[in-house]
Tab-separated table of N, CA and C in Angstrom:
chain	number	residue	atom	x	y	z
G	1	MET	N	20.129	4.424	-8.886
G	1	MET	CA	19.638	5.212	-7.656
G	1	MET	C	18.389	5.118	-7.427
G	2	TRP	N	17.606	4.838	-7.976
G	2	TRP	CA	16.285	4.337	-7.627
G	2	TRP	C	15.892	3.039	-6.685
G	3	TYR	N	17.038	2.227	-6.940
G	3	TYR	CA	17.075	1.247	-6.115
G	3	TYR	C	17.372	1.455	-4.594
G	4	ILE	N	18.324	2.423	-4.490
G	4	ILE	CA	18.682	2.997	-3.384
G	4	ILE	C	17.542	3.784	-2.462
G	5	LEU	N	16.874	4.720	-3.342
G	5	LEU	CA	15.857	5.420	-2.673
G	5	LEU	C	14.638	4.529	-2.319
G	6	SER	N	14.705	3.283	-2.996
G	6	SER	CA	13.327	2.452	-2.731
G	6	SER	C	13.686	1.410	-1.507
G	7	CYS	N	15.008	1.397	-1.045
G	7	CYS	CA	15.380	0.598	-0.199
G	7	CYS	C	15.736	1.211	1.470
G	8	TRP	N	16.199	2.536	1.201
G	8	TRP	CA	16.746	3.211	2.272
G	8	TRP	C	16.146	4.520	2.421
G	9	SER	N	15.502	4.836	3.587
G	9	SER	CA	15.084	6.425	3.809
G	9	SER	C	16.032	7.267	4.056
G	10	PHE	N	16.488	7.999	2.999
G	10	PHE	CA	17.484	9.039	3.012
G	10	PHE	C	16.923	10.349	3.813
G	11	PHE	N	17.642	10.969	4.487
G	11	PHE	CA	17.383	12.505	5.274
G	11	PHE	C	16.884	13.501	4.296
G	12	LYS	N	16.063	14.147	4.482
G	12	LYS	CA	15.373	14.963	3.721
G	12	LYS	C	16.660	15.930	3.235
G	13	SER	N	17.339	16.188	4.145
G	13	SER	CA	18.434	17.402	3.857
G	13	SER	C	19.588	16.581	2.946
G	14	SER	N	19.645	15.212	2.831
G	14	SER	CA	20.518	14.732	1.881
G	14	SER	C	20.172	14.786	0.469
G	15	ILE	N	18.613	14.671	0.377
G	15	ILE	CA	18.056	14.618	-0.828
G	15	ILE	C	18.071	16.105	-1.232
G	16	ASN	N	17.887	16.934	-0.735
G	16	ASN	CA	17.811	18.523	-1.029
G	16	ASN	C	19.034	18.899	-1.505
G	17	GLN	N	20.307	18.485	-0.849
G	17	GLN	CA	21.537	18.534	-1.460
G	17	GLN	C	21.587	17.960	-2.690
G	18	ILE	N	21.290	16.855	-2.979
G	18	ILE	CA	21.551	16.095	-4.404
G	18	ILE	C	20.599	17.151	-5.169
G	19	GLN	N	19.371	17.460	-5.035
G	19	GLN	CA	18.548	18.344	-5.819
G	19	GLN	C	19.235	19.705	-6.086
G	20	ARG	N	20.041	20.058	-5.123
G	20	ARG	CA	20.701	21.589	-5.280
G	20	ARG	C	21.844	21.200	-6.186
G	21	LEU	N	22.650	20.153	-6.182
G	21	LEU	CA	23.634	19.734	-7.247
G	21	LEU	C	22.979	19.549	-8.573
G	22	ILE	N	21.768	19.297	-8.675
G	22	ILE	CA	20.955	18.987	-9.978
G	22	ILE	C	20.959	20.461	-10.559
G	23	GLY	N	20.554	21.347	-9.648
G	23	GLY	CA	19.994	22.504	-9.835
G	23	GLY	C	21.207	23.327	-10.334
G	24	ASN	N	22.257	23.307	-9.420
G	24	ASN	CA	23.582	24.019	-9.968
G	24	ASN	C	24.185	23.502	-11.274
G	25	PHE	N	23.956	22.334	-11.657
G	25	PHE	CA	24.478	21.825	-12.873
G	25	PHE	C	23.570	22.493	-14.022
G	26	LEU	N	22.271	22.476	-13.792
G	26	LEU	CA	21.405	23.097	-14.962
G	26	LEU	C	21.503	24.486	-15.110
G	27	TRP	N	21.876	25.195	-14.181
G	27	TRP	CA	22.325	26.618	-14.445
G	27	TRP	C	23.660	27.063	-14.804
G	28	SER	N	24.480	26.360	-14.215
G	28	SER	CA	25.986	26.729	-14.563
G	28	SER	C	26.534	25.891	-15.709
G	29	GLY	N	26.193	24.591	-15.789
G	29	GLY	CA	26.965	23.589	-16.374
G	29	GLY	C	27.921	23.062	-15.912
G	30	LYS	N	28.414	23.150	-14.663
G	30	LYS	CA	29.732	22.743	-14.294
G	30	LYS	C	29.145	22.178	-12.855
G	31	ARG	N	30.022	21.093	-12.286
G	31	ARG	CA	29.575	20.413	-11.012
G	31	ARG	C	29.413	21.246	-10.027
G	32	GLY	N	30.646	21.841	-9.794
G	32	GLY	CA	30.753	22.734	-8.281
G	32	GLY	C	30.187	24.300	-8.415
G	33	ASP	N	30.233	24.790	-9.403
G	33	ASP	CA	29.593	26.212	-9.618
G	33	ASP	C	28.151	26.286	-9.226
G	34	SER	N	27.577	27.390	-8.714
G	34	SER	CA	26.289	27.887	-8.390
G	34	SER	C	26.070	29.004	-9.366
G	35	ALA	N	24.753	29.256	-9.652
G	35	ALA	CA	24.363	30.247	-10.422
G	35	ALA	C	22.733	30.446	-9.780
G	36	ARG	N	22.479	31.543	-10.175
G	36	ARG	CA	21.050	32.167	-9.545
G	36	ARG	C	20.080	31.132	-10.551
G	37	PRO	N	18.945	30.802	-10.043
G	37	PRO	CA	17.981	29.760	-10.781
G	37	PRO	C	17.325	30.750	-11.640
G	38	LYS	N	16.843	30.161	-12.872
G	38	LYS	CA	16.224	31.318	-13.748
G	38	LYS	C	14.631	30.694	-13.848
G	39	VAL	N	14.386	29.535	-13.137
G	39	VAL	CA	13.135	28.846	-12.894
G	39	VAL	C	12.910	28.105	-11.747
G	40	ALA	N	11.826	28.350	-11.048
G	40	ALA	CA	11.357	27.843	-9.954
G	40	ALA	C	11.608	26.212	-10.011
G	41	TRP	N	12.023	25.599	-9.113
G	41	TRP	CA	12.277	24.160	-8.874
G	41	TRP	C	11.076	23.569	-9.108
G	42	ASP	N	9.880	23.887	-8.588
G	42	ASP	CA	8.433	23.213	-8.982
G	42	ASP	C	8.226	23.410	-10.197
G	43	THR	N	8.659	24.183	-11.059
G	43	THR	CA	8.420	24.226	-12.630
G	43	THR	C	9.485	23.485	-13.205
G	44	ILE	N	10.741	22.939	-12.772
G	44	ILE	CA	11.336	22.222	-13.297
G	44	ILE	C	11.174	20.918	-12.899
G	45	ILE	N	10.405	20.345	-12.017
G	45	ILE	CA	10.180	18.997	-12.096
G	45	ILE	C	8.743	18.663	-12.588
G	46	LEU	N	8.177	19.557	-13.093
G	46	LEU	CA	6.882	19.378	-13.891
G	46	LEU	C	7.370	18.360	-15.230
G	47	PRO	N	6.303	17.567	-15.455
G	47	PRO	CA	6.674	16.783	-16.855
G	47	PRO	C	6.777	17.808	-17.963
G	48	LYS	N	7.414	17.008	-19.098
G	48	LYS	CA	7.702	17.974	-20.405
G	48	LYS	C	6.408	18.516	-20.779
G	49	SER	N	5.378	17.397	-20.801
G	49	SER	CA	4.003	17.734	-21.274
G	49	SER	C	3.527	19.003	-21.124
G	50	VAL	N	3.640	19.329	-19.706
G	50	VAL	CA	3.158	20.644	-19.179
G	50	VAL	C	4.063	21.651	-19.024
G	51	GLY	N	5.068	21.783	-19.486
G	51	GLY	CA	6.349	22.699	-19.718
G	51	GLY	C	7.133	22.821	-18.873
G	52	GLY	N	7.441	21.632	-18.084
G	52	GLY	CA	8.710	21.317	-17.114
G	52	GLY	C	9.771	20.853	-17.813
G	53	SER	N	10.768	20.419	-17.177
G	53	SER	CA	11.945	19.900	-17.776
G	53	SER	C	11.921	18.365	-17.593
G	54	GLY	N	10.771	17.745	-16.924
G	54	GLY	CA	10.821	16.190	-16.813
G	54	GLY	C	11.862	15.754	-15.574
G	55	ILE	N	12.328	16.465	-14.920
G	55	ILE	CA	13.256	16.158	-13.682
G	55	ILE	C	12.392	15.383	-12.839
G	56	ILE	N	12.963	14.283	-12.216
G	56	ILE	CA	12.142	13.662	-11.322
G	56	ILE	C	12.290	14.381	-9.843
G	57	ASP	N	11.255	14.614	-8.984
G	57	ASP	CA	11.268	15.198	-7.719
G	57	ASP	C	11.734	13.777	-6.860
G	58	LEU	N	12.889	14.013	-6.065
G	58	LEU	CA	13.707	12.866	-5.626
G	58	LEU	C	12.747	12.652	-4.193
G	59	ILE	N	12.101	13.505	-3.666
G	59	ILE	CA	11.418	13.541	-2.286
G	59	ILE	C	10.033	12.581	-2.480
G	60	LEU	N	9.479	13.050	-3.594
G	60	LEU	CA	8.296	12.414	-3.915
G	60	LEU	C	8.538	11.109	-4.457
G	61	GLN	N	9.533	10.994	-5.266
G	61	GLN	CA	9.908	9.602	-5.817
G	61	GLN	C	10.469	8.557	-4.486
G	62	ARG	N	11.235	9.143	-3.620
G	62	ARG	CA	11.462	8.276	-2.390
G	62	ARG	C	10.208	7.841	-1.551
G	63	LYS	N	9.455	8.800	-1.573
G	63	LYS	CA	8.111	8.343	-0.438
G	63	LYS	C	7.344	7.292	-1.450
G	64	ALA	N	7.213	7.249	-2.838
G	64	ALA	CA	6.441	6.360	-3.863
G	64	ALA	C	7.185	4.925	-3.844
G	65	MET	N	8.561	5.297	-3.681
G	65	MET	CA	9.469	3.867	-3.515
G	65	MET	C	9.384	3.101	-2.406
G	66	LEU	N	9.336	3.644	-1.136
G	66	LEU	CA	8.991	3.412	-0.137
G	66	LEU	C	7.664	2.519	0.180
G	67	VAL	N	6.464	3.243	-0.378
G	67	VAL	CA	5.199	2.717	-0.054
G	67	VAL	C	5.073	1.390	-0.901
G	68	LYS	N	6.010	1.534	-2.306
G	68	LYS	CA	5.896	0.167	-3.208
G	68	LYS	C	6.409	-0.719	-2.160
G	69	LEU	N	7.379	-0.542	-1.561
G	69	LEU	CA	8.176	-1.576	-0.902
G	69	LEU	C	7.218	-2.136	0.231
G	70	VAL	N	6.485	-1.302	1.083
G	70	VAL	CA	5.638	-1.635	2.091
G	70	VAL	C	4.429	-2.704	1.435
G	71	ILE	N	3.980	-2.126	0.421
G	71	ILE	CA	2.807	-2.831	-0.211
G	71	ILE	C	3.382	-4.219	-0.572
G	72	ARG	N	4.329	-4.382	-1.356
G	72	ARG	CA	4.995	-5.625	-1.765
G	72	ARG	C	5.413	-6.699	-0.438
G	73	SER	N	5.896	-5.719	0.666
G	73	SER	CA	5.890	-6.781	1.685
G	73	SER	C	4.695	-7.485	2.283
G	74	LEU	N	3.627	-6.568	2.151
G	74	LEU	CA	2.224	-7.150	2.681
G	74	LEU	C	1.497	-8.178	2.011
G	75	LEU	N	1.968	-8.374	0.598
G	75	LEU	CA	1.582	-9.480	-0.430
G	75	LEU	C	2.432	-10.793	-0.018
G	76	PRO	N	1.467	-11.617	-0.484
G	76	PRO	CA	1.827	-13.068	-0.144
G	76	PRO	C	3.255	-13.698	-0.884
G	77	GLY	N	4.126	-14.341	-0.538
G	77	GLY	CA	5.420	-14.729	-0.984
G	77	GLY	C	6.490	-15.097	0.096
G	78	ASN	N	7.356	-15.654	-0.224
G	78	ASN	CA	8.526	-16.193	0.572
G	78	ASN	C	9.801	-15.735	0.243
G	79	GLU	N	9.819	-14.266	0.002
G	79	GLU	CA	11.164	-13.824	-0.385
G	79	GLU	C	12.158	-13.617	0.534
G	80	VAL	N	13.170	-13.792	0.354
G	80	VAL	CA	14.412	-13.658	1.326
G	80	VAL	C	14.342	-12.351	1.976
G	81	TRP	N	14.322	-11.307	1.152
G	81	TRP	CA	14.176	-9.847	1.928
G	81	TRP	C	13.129	-9.420	2.917
G	82	LYS	N	11.976	-10.447	2.649
G	82	LYS	CA	10.925	-10.050	3.675
G	82	LYS	C	11.403	-10.820	4.849
G	83	HIS	N	12.049	-11.932	4.930
G	83	HIS	CA	12.346	-12.485	6.047
G	83	HIS	C	13.492	-11.408	6.813
G	84	LEU	N	14.430	-11.162	6.068
G	84	LEU	CA	15.346	-10.204	6.590
G	84	LEU	C	14.726	-8.923	7.423
G	85	LEU	N	13.700	-8.242	6.505
G	85	LEU	CA	13.175	-7.207	7.233
G	85	LEU	C	12.525	-7.523	8.396
G	86	ILE	N	11.659	-8.753	8.300
G	86	ILE	CA	11.033	-8.841	9.624
G	86	ILE	C	12.004	-9.137	10.693
G	87	ASN	N	13.029	-9.911	10.336
G	87	ASN	CA	13.782	-10.291	11.612
G	87	ASN	C	14.578	-8.955	12.023
G	88	ARG	N	14.749	-7.975	11.334
G	88	ARG	CA	15.607	-6.660	11.741
G	88	ARG	C	14.549	-5.946	12.663
G	89	MET	N	13.110	-5.886	12.225
G	89	MET	CA	12.293	-5.012	12.839
G	89	MET	C	11.996	-5.644	14.018
G	90	GLU	N	11.967	-7.154	14.300
G	90	GLU	CA	11.712	-7.563	15.581
G	90	GLU	C	12.867	-7.363	16.541
G	91	LYS	N	14.244	-6.926	16.375
G	91	LYS	CA	15.104	-7.085	17.203
G	91	LYS	C	15.012	-5.681	17.859
């Protein structure tokens, strides 16, 4: 999943839907069922060391991985994916 988030910019609505599925599973234990949240999402995504569940915030993770990809594209090197990206952006 992290590779996909690092390469493609998903719509925020798609990531919200994934996070909703995660939340529904946490509260109901089943895939399709939903239940009323017992803890705020902001608390769930906190690290375990500060009282959260340690679940990664997908929106923040997506942004971080895209920034990492941009930085890697600016570094010297002759990787094929850089050429593909540049060719696609030029069209």
